[in-house]
């Protein structure tokens, strides 16, 4: 059987500071299809490094420190490999520094949306477990045990 590699992306809050890592955040030196953008604001304590492909049309990964409010969006872009609909520099600005209000992205309805990277649990796995157990049998402890 083929072993699927784990997604090591994560988002944490350490001593009140958001820290996140997703996708390929340290590309190997032999990877020539790489461009990176860095935001380093020592006044607000925000650091962001986003790795793009050379053309700037796809997110490969990144590191977010101090403001990881758009982690879900960036992680999804990195994992899906989808083409960026906009100038990649727009993604570099942390949510707390943006002047215009962006429409907040709601929870993904995609069955493949990852809920827990540690145990490789997707939204679809949870939905299937709840459907299998029925509404009455699906308390949190039971669903956690089965998924």
PDB file of C-alpha atoms in Angstrom:
ATOM      1  CA  UNK A   1       0.000   0.000   0.000  1.00  0.00           C
ATOM      2  CA  UNK A   2       1.102   3.524  -0.758  1.00  0.00           C
ATOM      3  CA  UNK A   3       1.556   5.770   2.262  1.00  0.00           C
ATOM      4  CA  UNK A   4       0.144   9.248   1.841  1.00  0.00           C
ATOM      5  CA  UNK A   5       2.372  11.951   3.293  1.00  0.00           C
ATOM      6  CA  UNK A   6       0.943  13.991   6.144  1.00  0.00           C
ATOM      7  CA  UNK A   7       0.238  17.682   5.867  1.00  0.00           C
ATOM      8  CA  UNK A   8       2.473  19.215   8.528  1.00  0.00           C
ATOM      9  CA  UNK A   9       0.745  22.598   8.373  1.00  0.00           C
ATOM     10  CA  UNK A  10      -0.319  23.998  11.716  1.00  0.00           C
ATOM     11  CA  UNK A  11      -1.628  27.090  13.460  1.00  0.00           C
ATOM     12  CA  UNK A  12      -0.825  27.737  17.113  1.00  0.00           C
ATOM     13  CA  UNK A  13      -1.151  30.489  19.679  1.00  0.00           C
ATOM     14  CA  UNK A  14       2.042  30.693  21.728  1.00  0.00           C
ATOM     15  CA  UNK A  15       1.949  33.051  24.706  1.00  0.00           C
ATOM     16  CA  UNK A  16      -0.748  35.091  22.978  1.00  0.00           C
ATOM     17  CA  UNK A  17       1.064  35.233  19.628  1.00  0.00           C
ATOM     18  CA  UNK A  18      -0.347  33.568  16.496  1.00  0.00           C
ATOM     19  CA  UNK A  19       2.162  31.315  14.737  1.00  0.00           C
ATOM     20  CA  UNK A  20       1.377  29.306  11.614  1.00  0.00           C
ATOM     21  CA  UNK A  21       3.201  27.267   9.030  1.00  0.00           C
ATOM     22  CA  UNK A  22       1.701  25.761   5.891  1.00  0.00           C
ATOM     23  CA  UNK A  23       2.724  24.011   2.692  1.00  0.00           C
ATOM     24  CA  UNK A  24       6.361  24.246   1.618  1.00  0.00           C
ATOM     25  CA  UNK A  25       7.812  26.940   3.872  1.00  0.00           C
ATOM     26  CA  UNK A  26      11.488  26.008   3.382  1.00  0.00           C
ATOM     27  CA  UNK A  27      11.898  25.064  -0.301  1.00  0.00           C
ATOM     28  CA  UNK A  28      15.002  22.994  -1.073  1.00  0.00           C
ATOM     29  CA  UNK A  29      17.859  24.877  -2.792  1.00  0.00           C
ATOM     30  CA  UNK A  30      17.393  22.830  -5.984  1.00  0.00           C
ATOM     31  CA  UNK A  31      13.789  24.053  -6.374  1.00  0.00           C
ATOM     32  CA  UNK A  32      14.132  26.788  -8.996  1.00  0.00           C
ATOM     33  CA  UNK A  33      10.383  27.441  -9.285  1.00  0.00           C
ATOM     34  CA  UNK A  34      10.315  29.677  -6.200  1.00  0.00           C
ATOM     35  CA  UNK A  35       9.653  33.304  -5.395  1.00  0.00           C
ATOM     36  CA  UNK A  36       9.089  34.592  -1.889  1.00  0.00           C
ATOM     37  CA  UNK A  37       7.670  37.743  -0.382  1.00  0.00           C
ATOM     38  CA  UNK A  38       8.366  38.868   3.163  1.00  0.00           C
ATOM     39  CA  UNK A  39       6.472  41.258   5.453  1.00  0.00           C
ATOM     40  CA  UNK A  40       8.479  42.177   8.550  1.00  0.00           C
ATOM     41  CA  UNK A  41       6.921  44.775  10.846  1.00  0.00           C
ATOM     42  CA  UNK A  42       8.888  45.062  14.117  1.00  0.00           C
ATOM     43  CA  UNK A  43       6.481  47.685  15.501  1.00  0.00           C
ATOM     44  CA  UNK A  44       3.427  45.397  15.466  1.00  0.00           C
ATOM     45  CA  UNK A  45       5.450  42.180  15.794  1.00  0.00           C
ATOM     46  CA  UNK A  46       4.137  40.708  12.537  1.00  0.00           C
ATOM     47  CA  UNK A  47       6.307  38.609  10.247  1.00  0.00           C
ATOM     48  CA  UNK A  48       5.045  36.815   7.168  1.00  0.00           C
ATOM     49  CA  UNK A  49       6.886  34.897   4.480  1.00  0.00           C
ATOM     50  CA  UNK A  50       4.827  33.514   1.635  1.00  0.00           C
ATOM     51  CA  UNK A  51       6.395  31.217  -0.940  1.00  0.00           C
ATOM     52  CA  UNK A  52       5.019  31.385  -4.498  1.00  0.00           C
ATOM     53  CA  UNK A  53       5.940  29.654  -7.723  1.00  0.00           C
ATOM     54  CA  UNK A  54       8.311  31.671  -9.958  1.00  0.00           C
ATOM     55  CA  UNK A  55       5.424  33.160 -11.964  1.00  0.00           C
ATOM     56  CA  UNK A  56       3.588  34.226  -8.787  1.00  0.00           C
ATOM     57  CA  UNK A  57       0.440  32.380  -9.841  1.00  0.00           C
ATOM     58  CA  UNK A  58       0.378  29.726  -7.077  1.00  0.00           C
ATOM     59  CA  UNK A  59       1.043  29.700  -3.329  1.00  0.00           C
ATOM     60  CA  UNK A  60       3.497  26.975  -2.312  1.00  0.00           C
ATOM     61  CA  UNK A  61       3.583  27.666   1.440  1.00  0.00           C
ATOM     62  CA  UNK A  62       4.552  30.129   4.111  1.00  0.00           C
ATOM     63  CA  UNK A  63       5.175  31.186   7.689  1.00  0.00           C
ATOM     64  CA  UNK A  64       2.952  33.602   9.637  1.00  0.00           C
ATOM     65  CA  UNK A  65       3.892  35.142  13.006  1.00  0.00           C
ATOM     66  CA  UNK A  66       1.823  37.681  14.945  1.00  0.00           C
ATOM     67  CA  UNK A  67      -1.244  37.628  12.698  1.00  0.00           C
ATOM     68  CA  UNK A  68      -2.455  34.362  11.219  1.00  0.00           C
ATOM     69  CA  UNK A  69      -6.015  35.516  10.594  1.00  0.00           C
ATOM     70  CA  UNK A  70      -5.939  34.368   6.977  1.00  0.00           C
ATOM     71  CA  UNK A  71      -4.199  31.043   7.648  1.00  0.00           C
ATOM     72  CA  UNK A  72      -7.180  28.992   6.442  1.00  0.00           C
ATOM     73  CA  UNK A  73      -7.303  30.823   3.109  1.00  0.00           C
ATOM     74  CA  UNK A  74      -3.531  30.607   2.527  1.00  0.00           C
ATOM     75  CA  UNK A  75      -3.338  26.956   3.612  1.00  0.00           C
ATOM     76  CA  UNK A  76      -6.158  26.070   1.217  1.00  0.00           C
ATOM     77  CA  UNK A  77      -4.389  27.863  -1.655  1.00  0.00           C
ATOM     78  CA  UNK A  78      -1.114  26.063  -0.922  1.00  0.00           C
ATOM     79  CA  UNK A  79      -2.646  22.592  -0.610  1.00  0.00           C
ATOM     80  CA  UNK A  80      -5.024  22.885  -3.589  1.00  0.00           C
ATOM     81  CA  UNK A  81      -2.428  24.344  -5.967  1.00  0.00           C
ATOM     82  CA  UNK A  82      -5.132  26.484  -7.550  1.00  0.00           C
ATOM     83  CA  UNK A  83      -4.228  29.529  -9.620  1.00  0.00           C
ATOM     84  CA  UNK A  84      -4.343  32.863  -7.776  1.00  0.00           C
ATOM     85  CA  UNK A  85      -7.160  35.135  -8.911  1.00  0.00           C
ATOM     86  CA  UNK A  86      -5.242  38.282  -7.954  1.00  0.00           C
ATOM     87  CA  UNK A  87      -1.856  39.927  -7.598  1.00  0.00           C
ATOM     88  CA  UNK A  88       0.123  37.749  -5.138  1.00  0.00           C
ATOM     89  CA  UNK A  89       1.302  40.803  -3.172  1.00  0.00           C
ATOM     90  CA  UNK A  90      -2.263  41.275  -1.892  1.00  0.00           C
ATOM     91  CA  UNK A  91      -1.902  38.023   0.069  1.00  0.00           C
ATOM     92  CA  UNK A  92       1.198  39.291   1.885  1.00  0.00           C
ATOM     93  CA  UNK A  93      -0.569  42.047   3.817  1.00  0.00           C
ATOM     94  CA  UNK A  94      -1.751  40.725   7.206  1.00  0.00           C
ATOM     95  CA  UNK A  95      -5.495  41.003   7.880  1.00  0.00           C
ATOM     96  CA  UNK A  96      -4.866  43.427  10.767  1.00  0.00           C
ATOM     97  CA  UNK A  97      -3.091  45.855   8.400  1.00  0.00           C
ATOM     98  CA  UNK A  98      -5.686  45.859   5.622  1.00  0.00           C
ATOM     99  CA  UNK A  99      -7.739  49.027   5.289  1.00  0.00           C
ATOM    100  CA  UNK A 100     -10.738  47.589   3.483  1.00  0.00           C
ATOM    101  CA  UNK A 101     -12.953  45.019   5.100  1.00  0.00           C
ATOM    102  CA  UNK A 102     -12.783  41.701   3.315  1.00  0.00           C
ATOM    103  CA  UNK A 103     -15.710  39.371   3.313  1.00  0.00           C
ATOM    104  CA  UNK A 104     -14.918  36.757   5.927  1.00  0.00           C
ATOM    105  CA  UNK A 105     -14.675  33.295   4.459  1.00  0.00           C
ATOM    106  CA  UNK A 106     -17.100  30.928   6.142  1.00  0.00           C
ATOM    107  CA  UNK A 107     -16.392  27.306   6.916  1.00  0.00           C
ATOM    108  CA  UNK A 108     -15.634  25.190   3.878  1.00  0.00           C
ATOM    109  CA  UNK A 109     -18.383  22.874   2.689  1.00  0.00           C
ATOM    110  CA  UNK A 110     -15.838  20.815   0.735  1.00  0.00           C
ATOM    111  CA  UNK A 111     -15.825  17.205   1.978  1.00  0.00           C
ATOM    112  CA  UNK A 112     -12.021  17.175   1.596  1.00  0.00           C
ATOM    113  CA  UNK A 113     -11.548  20.249   3.822  1.00  0.00           C
ATOM    114  CA  UNK A 114      -9.114  19.265   6.536  1.00  0.00           C
ATOM    115  CA  UNK A 115     -10.332  19.612  10.110  1.00  0.00           C
ATOM    116  CA  UNK A 116      -7.409  17.952  11.910  1.00  0.00           C
ATOM    117  CA  UNK A 117      -4.046  17.534  10.212  1.00  0.00           C
ATOM    118  CA  UNK A 118      -2.637  15.437  13.079  1.00  0.00           C
ATOM    119  CA  UNK A 119      -5.122  12.619  12.495  1.00  0.00           C
ATOM    120  CA  UNK A 120      -5.919  13.408   8.833  1.00  0.00           C
ATOM    121  CA  UNK A 121      -9.618  14.036   9.588  1.00  0.00           C
ATOM    122  CA  UNK A 122     -11.657  15.756   6.880  1.00  0.00           C
ATOM    123  CA  UNK A 123     -15.069  17.399   6.972  1.00  0.00           C
ATOM    124  CA  UNK A 124     -16.364  14.471   4.922  1.00  0.00           C
ATOM    125  CA  UNK A 125     -15.144  11.933   7.502  1.00  0.00           C
ATOM    126  CA  UNK A 126     -17.002  13.752  10.260  1.00  0.00           C
ATOM    127  CA  UNK A 127     -20.148  14.160   8.157  1.00  0.00           C
ATOM    128  CA  UNK A 128     -20.107  10.446   7.236  1.00  0.00           C
ATOM    129  CA  UNK A 129     -19.687   9.458  10.897  1.00  0.00           C
ATOM    130  CA  UNK A 130     -22.609  11.664  11.949  1.00  0.00           C
ATOM    131  CA  UNK A 131     -24.786  10.267   9.144  1.00  0.00           C
ATOM    132  CA  UNK A 132     -23.844   6.715  10.130  1.00  0.00           C
ATOM    133  CA  UNK A 133     -24.592   7.280  13.831  1.00  0.00           C
ATOM    134  CA  UNK A 134     -27.769   9.245  13.235  1.00  0.00           C
ATOM    135  CA  UNK A 135     -28.583  12.503  14.977  1.00  0.00           C
ATOM    136  CA  UNK A 136     -29.303  10.924  18.385  1.00  0.00           C
ATOM    137  CA  UNK A 137     -26.088   8.905  18.527  1.00  0.00           C
ATOM    138  CA  UNK A 138     -23.770  11.713  17.469  1.00  0.00           C
ATOM    139  CA  UNK A 139     -22.528  13.402  20.595  1.00  0.00           C
ATOM    140  CA  UNK A 140     -19.034  14.895  20.408  1.00  0.00           C
ATOM    141  CA  UNK A 141     -17.318  12.059  22.288  1.00  0.00           C
ATOM    142  CA  UNK A 142     -18.843   9.395  20.033  1.00  0.00           C
ATOM    143  CA  UNK A 143     -17.956  11.257  16.829  1.00  0.00           C
ATOM    144  CA  UNK A 144     -14.377  11.829  18.032  1.00  0.00           C
ATOM    145  CA  UNK A 145     -13.980   8.135  18.790  1.00  0.00           C
ATOM    146  CA  UNK A 146     -15.275   7.101  15.362  1.00  0.00           C
ATOM    147  CA  UNK A 147     -13.466   9.633  13.233  1.00  0.00           C
TER     148      UNK A 147
END
